[in-house]
PDB file of C-alpha atoms in Angstrom:
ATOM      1  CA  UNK A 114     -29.010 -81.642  -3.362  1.00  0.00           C
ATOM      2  CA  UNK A 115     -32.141 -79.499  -2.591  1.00  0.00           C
ATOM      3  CA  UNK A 116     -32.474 -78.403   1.039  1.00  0.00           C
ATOM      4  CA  UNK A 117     -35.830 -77.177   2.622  1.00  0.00           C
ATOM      5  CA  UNK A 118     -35.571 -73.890   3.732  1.00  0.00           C
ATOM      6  CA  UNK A 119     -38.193 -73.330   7.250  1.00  0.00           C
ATOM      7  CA  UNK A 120     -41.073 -70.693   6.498  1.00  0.00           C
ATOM      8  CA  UNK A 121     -43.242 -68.949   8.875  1.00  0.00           C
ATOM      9  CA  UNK A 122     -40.618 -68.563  11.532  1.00  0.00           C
ATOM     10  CA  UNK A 123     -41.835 -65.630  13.247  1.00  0.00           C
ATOM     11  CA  UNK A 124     -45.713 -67.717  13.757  1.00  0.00           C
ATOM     12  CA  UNK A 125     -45.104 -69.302  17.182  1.00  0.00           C
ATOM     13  CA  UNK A 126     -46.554 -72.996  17.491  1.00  0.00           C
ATOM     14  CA  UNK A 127     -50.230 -73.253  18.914  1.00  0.00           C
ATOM     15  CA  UNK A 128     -49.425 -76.016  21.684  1.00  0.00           C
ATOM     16  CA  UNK A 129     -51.611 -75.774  24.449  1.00  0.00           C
ATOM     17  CA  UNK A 130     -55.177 -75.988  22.088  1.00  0.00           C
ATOM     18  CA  UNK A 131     -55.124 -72.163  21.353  1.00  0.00           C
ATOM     19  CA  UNK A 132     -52.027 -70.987  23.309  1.00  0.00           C
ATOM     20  CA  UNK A 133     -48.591 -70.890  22.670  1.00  0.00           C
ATOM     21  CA  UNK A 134     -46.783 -71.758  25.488  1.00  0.00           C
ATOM     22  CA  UNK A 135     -45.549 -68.594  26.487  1.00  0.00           C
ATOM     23  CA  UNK A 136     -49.416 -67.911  26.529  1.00  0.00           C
ATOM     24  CA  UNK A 137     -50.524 -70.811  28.374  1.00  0.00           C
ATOM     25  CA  UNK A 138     -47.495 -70.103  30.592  1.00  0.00           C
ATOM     26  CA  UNK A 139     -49.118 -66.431  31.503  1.00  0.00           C
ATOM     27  CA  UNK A 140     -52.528 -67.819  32.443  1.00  0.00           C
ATOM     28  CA  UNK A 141     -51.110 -70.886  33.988  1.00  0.00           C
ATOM     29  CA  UNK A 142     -48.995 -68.516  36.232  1.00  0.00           C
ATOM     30  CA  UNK A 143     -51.618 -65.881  36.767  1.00  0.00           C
ATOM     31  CA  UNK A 144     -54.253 -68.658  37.872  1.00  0.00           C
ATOM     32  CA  UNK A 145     -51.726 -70.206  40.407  1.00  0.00           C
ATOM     33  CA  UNK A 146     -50.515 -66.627  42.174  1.00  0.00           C
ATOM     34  CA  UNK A 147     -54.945 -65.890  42.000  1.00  0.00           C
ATOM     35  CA  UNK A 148     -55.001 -69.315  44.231  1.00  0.00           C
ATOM     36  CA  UNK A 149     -52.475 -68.596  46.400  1.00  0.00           C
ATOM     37  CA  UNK A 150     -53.427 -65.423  47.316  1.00  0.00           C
ATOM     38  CA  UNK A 151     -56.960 -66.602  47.641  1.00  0.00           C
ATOM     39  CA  UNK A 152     -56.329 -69.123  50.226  1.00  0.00           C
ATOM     40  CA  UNK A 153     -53.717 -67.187  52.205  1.00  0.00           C
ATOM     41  CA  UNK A 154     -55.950 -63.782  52.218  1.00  0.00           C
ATOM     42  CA  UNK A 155     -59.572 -65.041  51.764  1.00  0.00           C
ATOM     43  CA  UNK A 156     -61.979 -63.556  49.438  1.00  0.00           C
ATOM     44  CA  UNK A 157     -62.201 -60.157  51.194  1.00  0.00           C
ATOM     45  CA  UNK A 158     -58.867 -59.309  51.494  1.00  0.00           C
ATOM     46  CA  UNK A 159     -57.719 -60.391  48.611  1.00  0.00           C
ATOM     47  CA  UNK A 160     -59.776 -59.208  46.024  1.00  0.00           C
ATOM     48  CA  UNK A 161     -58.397 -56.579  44.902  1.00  0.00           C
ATOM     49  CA  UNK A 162     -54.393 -58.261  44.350  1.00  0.00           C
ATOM     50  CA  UNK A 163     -56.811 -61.287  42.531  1.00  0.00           C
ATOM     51  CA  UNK A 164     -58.567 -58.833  40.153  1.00  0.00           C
ATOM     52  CA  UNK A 165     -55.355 -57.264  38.937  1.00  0.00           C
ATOM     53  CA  UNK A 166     -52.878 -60.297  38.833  1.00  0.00           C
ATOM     54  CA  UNK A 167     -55.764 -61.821  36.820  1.00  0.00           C
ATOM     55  CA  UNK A 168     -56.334 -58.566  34.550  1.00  0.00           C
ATOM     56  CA  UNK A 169     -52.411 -58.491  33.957  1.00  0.00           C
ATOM     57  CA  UNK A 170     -52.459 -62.011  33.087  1.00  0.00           C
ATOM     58  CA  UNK A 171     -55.498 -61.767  30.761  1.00  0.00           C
ATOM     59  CA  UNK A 172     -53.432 -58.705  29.192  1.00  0.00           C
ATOM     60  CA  UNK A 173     -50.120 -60.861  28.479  1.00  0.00           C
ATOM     61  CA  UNK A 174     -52.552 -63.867  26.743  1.00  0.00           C
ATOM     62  CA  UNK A 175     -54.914 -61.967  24.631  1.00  0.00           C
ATOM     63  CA  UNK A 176     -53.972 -58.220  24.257  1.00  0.00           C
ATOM     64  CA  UNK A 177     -52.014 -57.881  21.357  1.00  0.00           C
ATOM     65  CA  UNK A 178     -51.226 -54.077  20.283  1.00  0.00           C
ATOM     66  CA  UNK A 179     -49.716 -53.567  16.699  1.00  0.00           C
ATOM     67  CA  UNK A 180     -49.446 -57.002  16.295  1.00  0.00           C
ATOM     68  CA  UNK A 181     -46.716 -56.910  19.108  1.00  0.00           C
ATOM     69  CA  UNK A 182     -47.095 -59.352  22.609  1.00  0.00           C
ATOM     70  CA  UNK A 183     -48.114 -56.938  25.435  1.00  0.00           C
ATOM     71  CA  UNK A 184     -45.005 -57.960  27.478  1.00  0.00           C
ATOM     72  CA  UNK A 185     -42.681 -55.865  24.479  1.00  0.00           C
ATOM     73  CA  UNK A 186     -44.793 -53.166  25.490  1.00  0.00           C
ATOM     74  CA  UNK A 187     -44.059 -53.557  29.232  1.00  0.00           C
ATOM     75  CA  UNK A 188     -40.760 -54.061  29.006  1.00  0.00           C
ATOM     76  CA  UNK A 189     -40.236 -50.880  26.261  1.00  0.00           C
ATOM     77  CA  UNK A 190     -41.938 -48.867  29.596  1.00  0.00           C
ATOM     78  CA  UNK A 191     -39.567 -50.340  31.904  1.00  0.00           C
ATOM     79  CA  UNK A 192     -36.772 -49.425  29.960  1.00  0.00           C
ATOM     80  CA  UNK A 193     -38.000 -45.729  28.861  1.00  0.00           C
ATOM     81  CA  UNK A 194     -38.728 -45.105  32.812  1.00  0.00           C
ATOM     82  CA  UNK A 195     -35.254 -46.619  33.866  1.00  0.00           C
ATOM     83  CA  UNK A 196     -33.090 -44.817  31.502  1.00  0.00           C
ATOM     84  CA  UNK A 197     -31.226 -41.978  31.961  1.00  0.00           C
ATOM     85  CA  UNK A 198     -32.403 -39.331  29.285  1.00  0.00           C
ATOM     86  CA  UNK A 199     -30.481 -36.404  27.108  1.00  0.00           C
ATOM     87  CA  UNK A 200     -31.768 -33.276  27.123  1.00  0.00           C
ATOM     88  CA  UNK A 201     -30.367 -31.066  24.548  1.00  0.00           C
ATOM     89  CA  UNK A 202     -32.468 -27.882  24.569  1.00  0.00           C
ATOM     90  CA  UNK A 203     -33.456 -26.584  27.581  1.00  0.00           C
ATOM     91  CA  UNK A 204     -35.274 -22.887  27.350  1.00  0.00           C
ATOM     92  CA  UNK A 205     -34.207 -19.898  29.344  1.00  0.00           C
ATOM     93  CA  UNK A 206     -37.258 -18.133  30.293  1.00  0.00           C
ATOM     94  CA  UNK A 207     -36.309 -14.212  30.657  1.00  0.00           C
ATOM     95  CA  UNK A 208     -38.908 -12.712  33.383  1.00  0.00           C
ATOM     96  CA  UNK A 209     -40.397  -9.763  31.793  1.00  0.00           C
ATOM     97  CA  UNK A 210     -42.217  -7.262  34.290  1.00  0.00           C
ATOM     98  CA  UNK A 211     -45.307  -5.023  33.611  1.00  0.00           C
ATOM     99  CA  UNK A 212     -42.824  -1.677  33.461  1.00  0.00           C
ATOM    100  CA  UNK A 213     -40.958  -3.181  30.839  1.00  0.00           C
ATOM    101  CA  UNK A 214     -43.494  -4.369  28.721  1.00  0.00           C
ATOM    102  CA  UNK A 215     -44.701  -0.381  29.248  1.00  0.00           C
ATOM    103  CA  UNK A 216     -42.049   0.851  28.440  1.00  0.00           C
ATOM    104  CA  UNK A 217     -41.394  -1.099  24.753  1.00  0.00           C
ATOM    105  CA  UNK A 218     -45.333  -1.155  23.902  1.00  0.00           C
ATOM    106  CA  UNK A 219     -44.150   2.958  23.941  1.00  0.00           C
ATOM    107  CA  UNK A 220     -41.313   2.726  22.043  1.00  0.00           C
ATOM    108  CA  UNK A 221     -43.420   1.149  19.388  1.00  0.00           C
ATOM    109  CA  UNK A 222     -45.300   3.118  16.635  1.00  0.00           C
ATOM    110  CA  UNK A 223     -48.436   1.988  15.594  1.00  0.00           C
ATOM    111  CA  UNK A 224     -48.891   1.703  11.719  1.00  0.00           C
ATOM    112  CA  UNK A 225     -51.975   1.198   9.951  1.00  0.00           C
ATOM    113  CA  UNK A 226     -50.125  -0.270   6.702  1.00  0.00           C
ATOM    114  CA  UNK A 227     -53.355  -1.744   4.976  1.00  0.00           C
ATOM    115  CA  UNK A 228     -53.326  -0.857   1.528  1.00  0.00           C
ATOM    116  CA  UNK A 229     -56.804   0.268   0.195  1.00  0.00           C
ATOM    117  CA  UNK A 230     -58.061  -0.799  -3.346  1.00  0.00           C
ATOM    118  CA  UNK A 231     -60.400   1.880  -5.207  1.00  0.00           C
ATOM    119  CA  UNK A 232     -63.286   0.555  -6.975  1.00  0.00           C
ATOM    120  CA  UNK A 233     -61.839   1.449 -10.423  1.00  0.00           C
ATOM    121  CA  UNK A 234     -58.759  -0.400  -9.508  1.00  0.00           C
ATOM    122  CA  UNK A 235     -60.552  -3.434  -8.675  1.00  0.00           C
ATOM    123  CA  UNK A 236     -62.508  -3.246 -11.629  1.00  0.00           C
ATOM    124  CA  UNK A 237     -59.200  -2.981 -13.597  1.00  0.00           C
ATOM    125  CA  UNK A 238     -57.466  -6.053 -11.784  1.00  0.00           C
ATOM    126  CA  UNK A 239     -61.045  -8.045 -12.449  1.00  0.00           C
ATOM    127  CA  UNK A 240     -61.291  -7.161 -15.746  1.00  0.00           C
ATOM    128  CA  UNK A 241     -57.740  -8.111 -16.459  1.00  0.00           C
ATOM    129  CA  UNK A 242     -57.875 -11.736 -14.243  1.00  0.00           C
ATOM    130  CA  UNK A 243     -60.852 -12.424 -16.627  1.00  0.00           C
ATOM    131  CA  UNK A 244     -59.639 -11.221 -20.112  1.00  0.00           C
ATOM    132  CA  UNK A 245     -55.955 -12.424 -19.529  1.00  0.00           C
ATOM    133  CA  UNK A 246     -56.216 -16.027 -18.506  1.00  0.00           C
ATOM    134  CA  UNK A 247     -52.918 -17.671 -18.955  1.00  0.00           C
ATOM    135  CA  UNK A 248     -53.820 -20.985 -18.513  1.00  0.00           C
ATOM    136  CA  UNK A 249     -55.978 -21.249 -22.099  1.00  0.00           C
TER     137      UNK A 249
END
């Protein structure tokens, strides 16, 4: 007996015409709290709350980063701001003052350890980069 195995599992159902419900759910929500504060706050006073309950609800429907709903993204914030987090390394900054930096930049011998080709030598080291390929 042959059994039929579900595909497409992870592709939620389109209920709502082109929402999902969780989708639907988000506007549906964001319109009602837009009303409410509308009528209890007027137009005037509550603009501002309308504008960004209805941006954040626009941003759970439609805005979709990496493929990912916007409210994983939230709640991956949430969580990263919440937790408590390890710090292994933690540099130990030695104060160095301007007599001490004197005092080694003394110490110190300064070399000029460039080493100067002659143009025969040159020549030679062209001449033999040309004649000896190793690659033919």
């Amino acid at each position: 007996m042959q059994f039929k195995v579900p595909q497409f599992l992870e592709i939620e159902d389109k209920i709502f015409g082109p929402f999902t419900f969780k989708e639907f759910a988000y506007l549906a929500g964001g319109a009602g709290i837009c009303y409410i504060l509308f009528k209890s706050l007027g137009i005037w006073l509550g603009a501002i709350p309308i504008l960004i309950i209805a941006g954040l609800s626009a941003l759970l429907t439609f805005y979709h980063p990496n493929g990912k709903p916007f409210i994983d993204m939230i709640e991956s914030g949430l969580k990263f701001a919440m937790q408590d987090k390890l710090y292994i390394w933690k540099r130990h900054m030695n104060k160095i003052t301007n007599e001490q930096l004197r005092i080694t930049n003394k110490e110190k011998i300064i070399t000029n350890d460039r080493r100067q080709l002659s143009g025969s030598k040159l020549r030679d080291l062209a001449w033999s980069l040309d004649v000896l390929d190793l690659k033919k």
